[in-house]
Amino acid sequence: KQEVTQIPAALSVPEGENLVLNCSFTDSAIYNLQWFRQDPGKGLTSLLLIQSSQREQTSGRLNASLDKSSGRSTLYIAASQPGDSATYLCAVSLGAAGNKLTFGGGTRVLVKP
Amino acid sequence: GAVVSQHPSRVICKSGTSVKIECRSLDFQATTMFWYRQFPKQSLMLMATSNEGSKATYEQGVEKDKFLINHASLTLSTLTVTSAHPEDSSFYICSAPGGGIDEQYFGPGTRLTVT
């Protein structure tokens, strides 16, 4: 059974610092890995999707890496802003788009102005 | 990008009543949709996979007679919580794979409170 773990569970940084969020998964036979952002009481916003054949994806200040063999992904957020405060979730899929996602517990981020 | 909507966004109901939650894909068709539940300060847990034209597939531990799922069309799946109890109070979120690519698109969620 696939298990996804996110460390740390919570993170507080001053504005301007870089954020590093970690995600690990037990079954390396993933199809893809997706990072999401969730604001309190809201749904999920997709940030980045990395296919199993890819090593990283970038979008603006966000960069996500994937090391499938070691079962790890890292989300980097450069030059953090108070608006980056949210919960960040990683999720893996063992199959194509029609397959379900297994989520990590999330990392709650607070960026202090 | 693909858009998924949910209705209602919030619902309060009395214990013992039933509540229906709708999940719609607005600009794409979805033969499969997923229903997740999220308790406070916890992550999303998959409840069931909704399949258009066939029965839903439920995860272990989820009561299929309590959480009725109907995928009536390629753009609509409904989750009905029957005989709701306070412990069913949670945030329910649906998702659908979007338009031929591998991303999952999530609805905004429905906050259910059972009193």
mmCIF file of C-alpha atoms in Angstrom:
data_model
loop_
_atom_site.group_PDB
_atom_site.id
_atom_site.type_symbol
_atom_site.label_atom_id
_atom_site.label_comp_id
_atom_site.label_asym_id
_atom_site.label_seq_id
_atom_site.Cartn_x
_atom_site.Cartn_y
_atom_site.Cartn_z
ATOM 1 C CA LYS A 1 0.000 0.000 0.000
ATOM 2 C CA GLN A 2 1.351 3.398 -1.012
ATOM 3 C CA GLU A 3 2.074 5.775 1.862
ATOM 4 C CA VAL A 4 2.972 9.418 1.411
ATOM 5 C CA THR A 5 4.665 11.459 4.122
ATOM 6 C CA GLN A 6 5.329 15.178 4.257
ATOM 7 C CA ILE A 7 7.924 16.773 6.499
ATOM 8 C CA PRO A 8 7.742 19.143 8.231
ATOM 9 C CA ALA A 9 4.092 19.229 9.191
ATOM 10 C CA ALA A 10 4.324 22.966 9.791
ATOM 11 C CA LEU A 11 6.795 25.659 8.846
ATOM 12 C CA SER A 12 7.074 29.331 9.758
ATOM 13 C CA VAL A 13 9.529 31.620 7.993
ATOM 14 C CA PRO A 14 10.080 35.358 7.623
ATOM 15 C CA GLU A 15 9.169 36.923 4.331
ATOM 16 C CA GLY A 16 11.878 36.615 1.708
ATOM 17 C CA GLU A 17 13.270 33.295 2.846
ATOM 18 C CA ASN A 18 13.206 30.295 0.551
ATOM 19 C CA LEU A 19 10.851 27.455 1.446
ATOM 20 C CA VAL A 20 11.763 23.779 1.169
ATOM 21 C CA LEU A 21 8.964 21.253 1.515
ATOM 22 C CA ASN A 22 9.600 17.531 1.469
ATOM 23 C CA CYS A 23 7.479 14.626 0.313
ATOM 24 C CA SER A 24 8.348 10.935 0.438
ATOM 25 C CA PHE A 25 6.484 7.902 -0.849
ATOM 26 C CA THR A 26 6.958 4.206 -0.196
ATOM 27 C CA ASP A 27 6.165 2.714 -3.616
ATOM 28 C CA SER A 28 8.495 4.090 -6.260
ATOM 29 C CA ALA A 29 6.347 2.746 -9.120
ATOM 30 C CA ILE A 30 4.437 5.994 -9.457
ATOM 31 C CA TYR A 31 2.959 7.399 -12.637
ATOM 32 C CA ASN A 32 3.199 11.014 -11.579
ATOM 33 C CA LEU A 33 3.395 13.288 -8.557
ATOM 34 C CA GLN A 34 1.419 16.453 -8.092
ATOM 35 C CA TRP A 35 1.844 19.366 -5.677
ATOM 36 C CA PHE A 36 -1.221 21.275 -4.533
ATOM 37 C CA ARG A 37 -1.935 24.352 -2.477
ATOM 38 C CA GLN A 38 -4.920 24.529 -0.140
ATOM 39 C CA ASP A 39 -6.093 27.673 1.595
ATOM 40 C CA PRO A 40 -8.147 27.295 4.808
ATOM 41 C CA GLY A 41 -11.632 25.985 4.084
ATOM 42 C CA LYS A 42 -11.011 25.915 0.363
ATOM 43 C CA GLY A 43 -10.412 23.365 -2.341
ATOM 44 C CA LEU A 44 -7.110 22.438 -3.942
ATOM 45 C CA THR A 45 -5.139 24.380 -6.500
ATOM 46 C CA SER A 46 -2.722 22.396 -8.629
ATOM 47 C CA LEU A 47 0.775 23.882 -8.580
ATOM 48 C CA LEU A 48 3.014 21.464 -10.423
ATOM 49 C CA LEU A 49 2.767 17.995 -11.911
ATOM 50 C CA ILE A 50 5.851 15.861 -12.478
ATOM 51 C CA GLN A 51 5.647 12.790 -14.645
ATOM 52 C CA SER A 52 7.600 9.763 -13.462
ATOM 53 C CA SER A 53 10.074 10.216 -16.322
ATOM 54 C CA GLN A 54 10.843 13.807 -15.316
ATOM 55 C CA ARG A 55 13.319 15.063 -12.745
ATOM 56 C CA GLU A 56 11.818 18.496 -12.109
ATOM 57 C CA GLN A 57 9.224 21.049 -13.053
ATOM 58 C CA THR A 58 9.311 24.809 -12.678
ATOM 59 C CA SER A 59 6.663 27.489 -12.597
ATOM 60 C CA GLY A 60 7.657 31.011 -11.616
ATOM 61 C CA ARG A 61 9.060 30.944 -8.085
ATOM 62 C CA LEU A 62 8.149 27.273 -7.683
ATOM 63 C CA ASN A 63 10.400 24.357 -8.491
ATOM 64 C CA ALA A 64 9.624 20.727 -7.770
ATOM 65 C CA SER A 65 12.120 17.909 -8.055
ATOM 66 C CA LEU A 66 11.470 14.198 -8.212
ATOM 67 C CA ASP A 67 13.783 11.321 -7.349
ATOM 68 C CA LYS A 68 11.610 8.333 -8.064
ATOM 69 C CA SER A 69 14.175 5.715 -7.118
ATOM 70 C CA SER A 70 14.521 7.092 -3.598
ATOM 71 C CA GLY A 71 10.838 7.937 -3.297
ATOM 72 C CA ARG A 72 11.270 11.659 -2.747
ATOM 73 C CA SER A 73 10.064 14.960 -4.071
ATOM 74 C CA THR A 74 10.919 18.455 -2.911
ATOM 75 C CA LEU A 75 9.021 21.667 -3.529
ATOM 76 C CA TYR A 76 11.096 24.835 -3.445
ATOM 77 C CA ILE A 77 9.434 28.224 -3.195
ATOM 78 C CA ALA A 78 11.851 31.088 -3.750
ATOM 79 C CA ALA A 79 11.644 34.439 -2.005
ATOM 80 C CA SER A 80 8.561 33.596 0.022
ATOM 81 C CA GLN A 81 5.735 36.105 0.425
ATOM 82 C CA PRO A 82 2.922 36.330 2.990
ATOM 83 C CA GLY A 83 0.547 35.271 0.223
ATOM 84 C CA ASP A 84 2.351 31.928 0.082
ATOM 85 C CA SER A 85 0.897 31.061 3.479
ATOM 86 C CA ALA A 86 -1.231 27.959 2.962
ATOM 87 C CA THR A 87 -1.112 24.191 3.297
ATOM 88 C CA TYR A 88 0.871 22.401 0.630
ATOM 89 C CA LEU A 89 -0.043 18.850 -0.276
ATOM 90 C CA CYS A 90 1.768 16.341 -2.415
ATOM 91 C CA ALA A 91 -0.012 13.418 -4.007
ATOM 92 C CA VAL A 92 1.085 10.474 -6.109
ATOM 93 C CA SER A 93 -0.734 8.493 -8.722
ATOM 94 C CA LEU A 94 0.107 4.902 -9.487
ATOM 95 C CA GLY A 95 -1.579 5.029 -12.843
ATOM 96 C CA ALA A 96 -2.761 7.308 -15.608
ATOM 97 C CA ALA A 97 -5.260 10.123 -15.280
ATOM 98 C CA GLY A 98 -8.075 7.791 -14.390
ATOM 99 C CA ASN A 99 -6.325 6.619 -11.274
ATOM 100 C CA LYS A 100 -6.778 7.869 -7.763
ATOM 101 C CA LEU A 101 -4.327 9.993 -5.841
ATOM 102 C CA THR A 102 -2.729 9.181 -2.512
ATOM 103 C CA PHE A 103 -2.067 12.299 -0.475
ATOM 104 C CA GLY A 104 0.492 13.214 2.105
ATOM 105 C CA GLY A 105 -0.540 14.869 5.334
ATOM 106 C CA GLY A 106 0.452 18.307 4.118
ATOM 107 C CA THR A 107 2.794 21.044 5.313
ATOM 108 C CA ARG A 108 1.209 24.155 6.818
ATOM 109 C CA VAL A 109 3.269 27.167 5.847
ATOM 110 C CA LEU A 110 3.188 30.575 7.485
ATOM 111 C CA VAL A 111 5.205 33.380 5.943
ATOM 112 C CA LYS A 112 5.530 36.256 8.370
ATOM 113 C CA PRO A 113 5.750 39.800 6.989
ATOM 114 C CA GLY B 1 -7.598 25.114 -17.312
ATOM 115 C CA ALA B 2 -10.290 22.592 -16.511
ATOM 116 C CA VAL B 3 -12.909 23.687 -13.991
ATOM 117 C CA VAL B 4 -14.774 21.524 -11.512
ATOM 118 C CA SER B 5 -17.633 22.936 -9.489
ATOM 119 C CA GLN B 6 -19.406 21.653 -6.398
ATOM 120 C CA HIS B 7 -22.779 22.485 -4.968
ATOM 121 C CA PRO B 8 -23.571 23.393 -2.286
ATOM 122 C CA SER B 9 -20.453 24.951 -0.817
ATOM 123 C CA ARG B 10 -21.835 24.650 2.708
ATOM 124 C CA VAL B 11 -24.706 22.668 4.152
ATOM 125 C CA ILE B 12 -26.025 22.183 7.651
ATOM 126 C CA CYS B 13 -28.431 19.352 8.264
ATOM 127 C CA LYS B 14 -30.021 17.577 11.173
ATOM 128 C CA SER B 15 -28.959 14.138 12.272
ATOM 129 C CA GLY B 16 -30.853 11.435 10.424
ATOM 130 C CA THR B 17 -31.490 13.397 7.261
ATOM 131 C CA SER B 18 -29.856 12.917 3.848
ATOM 132 C CA VAL B 19 -27.741 15.401 1.952
ATOM 133 C CA LYS B 20 -26.836 15.433 -1.729
ATOM 134 C CA ILE B 21 -23.633 17.018 -3.018
ATOM 135 C CA GLU B 22 -23.092 17.661 -6.717
ATOM 136 C CA CYS B 23 -19.799 17.661 -8.581
ATOM 137 C CA ARG B 24 -19.700 18.995 -12.137
ATOM 138 C CA SER B 25 -16.983 19.244 -14.735
ATOM 139 C CA LEU B 26 -17.773 22.524 -16.454
ATOM 140 C CA ASP B 27 -15.700 22.493 -19.619
ATOM 141 C CA PHE B 28 -14.723 18.884 -20.111
ATOM 142 C CA GLN B 29 -16.166 15.414 -19.841
ATOM 143 C CA ALA B 30 -15.183 13.027 -17.093
ATOM 144 C CA THR B 31 -15.927 9.333 -17.209
ATOM 145 C CA THR B 32 -14.310 9.060 -13.805
ATOM 146 C CA MET B 33 -14.577 11.318 -10.793
ATOM 147 C CA PHE B 34 -13.211 10.878 -7.316
ATOM 148 C CA TRP B 35 -14.735 11.741 -3.961
ATOM 149 C CA TYR B 36 -12.485 12.633 -1.024
ATOM 150 C CA ARG B 37 -13.177 13.484 2.593
ATOM 151 C CA GLN B 38 -11.049 15.773 4.724
ATOM 152 C CA PHE B 39 -11.368 16.088 8.491
ATOM 153 C CA PRO B 40 -10.008 19.204 10.236
ATOM 154 C CA LYS B 41 -6.225 19.477 10.070
ATOM 155 C CA GLN B 42 -5.998 16.194 8.218
ATOM 156 C CA SER B 43 -5.235 15.323 4.636
ATOM 157 C CA LEU B 44 -7.583 14.106 1.956
ATOM 158 C CA MET B 45 -8.733 10.511 2.094
ATOM 159 C CA LEU B 46 -10.248 8.896 -0.966
ATOM 160 C CA MET B 47 -13.754 7.613 -0.345
ATOM 161 C CA ALA B 48 -14.788 6.282 -3.716
ATOM 162 C CA THR B 49 -14.313 6.358 -7.451
ATOM 163 C CA SER B 50 -17.355 7.388 -9.436
ATOM 164 C CA ASN B 51 -17.701 5.755 -12.850
ATOM 165 C CA GLU B 52 -20.067 7.056 -15.509
ATOM 166 C CA GLY B 53 -22.589 4.398 -16.440
ATOM 167 C CA SER B 54 -21.516 1.869 -13.844
ATOM 168 C CA LYS B 55 -21.292 1.349 -10.112
ATOM 169 C CA ALA B 56 -18.924 3.330 -7.958
ATOM 170 C CA THR B 57 -15.869 1.697 -6.423
ATOM 171 C CA TYR B 58 -15.549 2.286 -2.688
ATOM 172 C CA GLU B 59 -12.396 2.333 -0.619
ATOM 173 C CA GLN B 60 -12.019 -0.061 2.260
ATOM 174 C CA GLY B 61 -13.962 1.053 5.287
ATOM 175 C CA VAL B 62 -16.361 3.334 3.407
ATOM 176 C CA GLU B 63 -19.999 2.236 3.658
ATOM 177 C CA LYS B 64 -21.482 2.148 0.186
ATOM 178 C CA ASP B 65 -25.050 2.154 1.517
ATOM 179 C CA LYS B 66 -24.380 5.286 3.505
ATOM 180 C CA PHE B 67 -22.500 7.219 0.830
ATOM 181 C CA LEU B 68 -24.483 6.789 -2.368
ATOM 182 C CA ILE B 69 -22.737 7.818 -5.551
ATOM 183 C CA ASN B 70 -24.423 8.347 -8.886
ATOM 184 C CA HIS B 71 -22.510 9.321 -12.029
ATOM 185 C CA ALA B 72 -25.466 10.149 -14.208
ATOM 186 C CA SER B 73 -23.672 11.872 -17.057
ATOM 187 C CA LEU B 74 -20.210 12.676 -18.333
ATOM 188 C CA THR B 75 -20.238 15.974 -16.443
ATOM 189 C CA LEU B 76 -22.065 15.199 -13.204
ATOM 190 C CA SER B 77 -21.451 12.978 -10.196
ATOM 191 C CA THR B 78 -23.465 13.158 -7.001
ATOM 192 C CA LEU B 79 -22.666 12.014 -3.478
ATOM 193 C CA THR B 80 -25.584 11.471 -1.131
ATOM 194 C CA VAL B 81 -24.856 11.117 2.562
ATOM 195 C CA THR B 82 -27.777 9.126 3.911
ATOM 196 C CA SER B 83 -28.955 9.188 7.517
ATOM 197 C CA ALA B 84 -26.246 11.664 8.363
ATOM 198 C CA HIS B 85 -24.682 11.703 11.822
ATOM 199 C CA PRO B 86 -22.466 14.294 13.502
ATOM 200 C CA GLU B 87 -19.393 12.164 12.786
ATOM 201 C CA ASP B 88 -20.100 12.610 9.069
ATOM 202 C CA SER B 89 -19.380 16.313 9.453
ATOM 203 C CA SER B 90 -16.428 16.942 7.199
ATOM 204 C CA PHE B 91 -15.145 18.684 4.087
ATOM 205 C CA TYR B 92 -16.052 16.709 0.959
ATOM 206 C CA ILE B 93 -14.071 17.360 -2.222
ATOM 207 C CA CYS B 94 -14.446 15.865 -5.660
ATOM 208 C CA SER B 95 -11.914 15.705 -8.455
ATOM 209 C CA ALA B 96 -11.742 14.707 -12.078
ATOM 210 C CA PRO B 97 -8.893 14.054 -14.476
ATOM 211 C CA GLY B 98 -8.909 16.959 -16.895
ATOM 212 C CA GLY B 99 -9.248 16.737 -20.614
ATOM 213 C CA GLY B 100 -6.774 14.158 -21.799
ATOM 214 C CA ILE B 101 -3.864 15.171 -19.599
ATOM 215 C CA ASP B 102 -2.805 13.693 -16.336
ATOM 216 C CA GLU B 103 -3.650 16.456 -13.923
ATOM 217 C CA GLN B 104 -6.444 16.064 -11.423
ATOM 218 C CA TYR B 105 -8.706 19.061 -11.051
ATOM 219 C CA PHE B 106 -10.482 19.579 -7.783
ATOM 220 C CA GLY B 107 -13.758 21.177 -6.904
ATOM 221 C CA PRO B 108 -13.908 23.898 -4.236
ATOM 222 C CA GLY B 109 -15.298 21.473 -1.672
ATOM 223 C CA THR B 110 -18.483 21.181 0.373
ATOM 224 C CA ARG B 111 -18.483 21.769 4.103
ATOM 225 C CA LEU B 112 -21.055 19.456 5.716
ATOM 226 C CA THR B 113 -22.121 20.049 9.299
ATOM 227 C CA VAL B 114 -24.520 17.600 10.896
ATOM 228 C CA THR B 115 -26.193 18.833 14.059
#
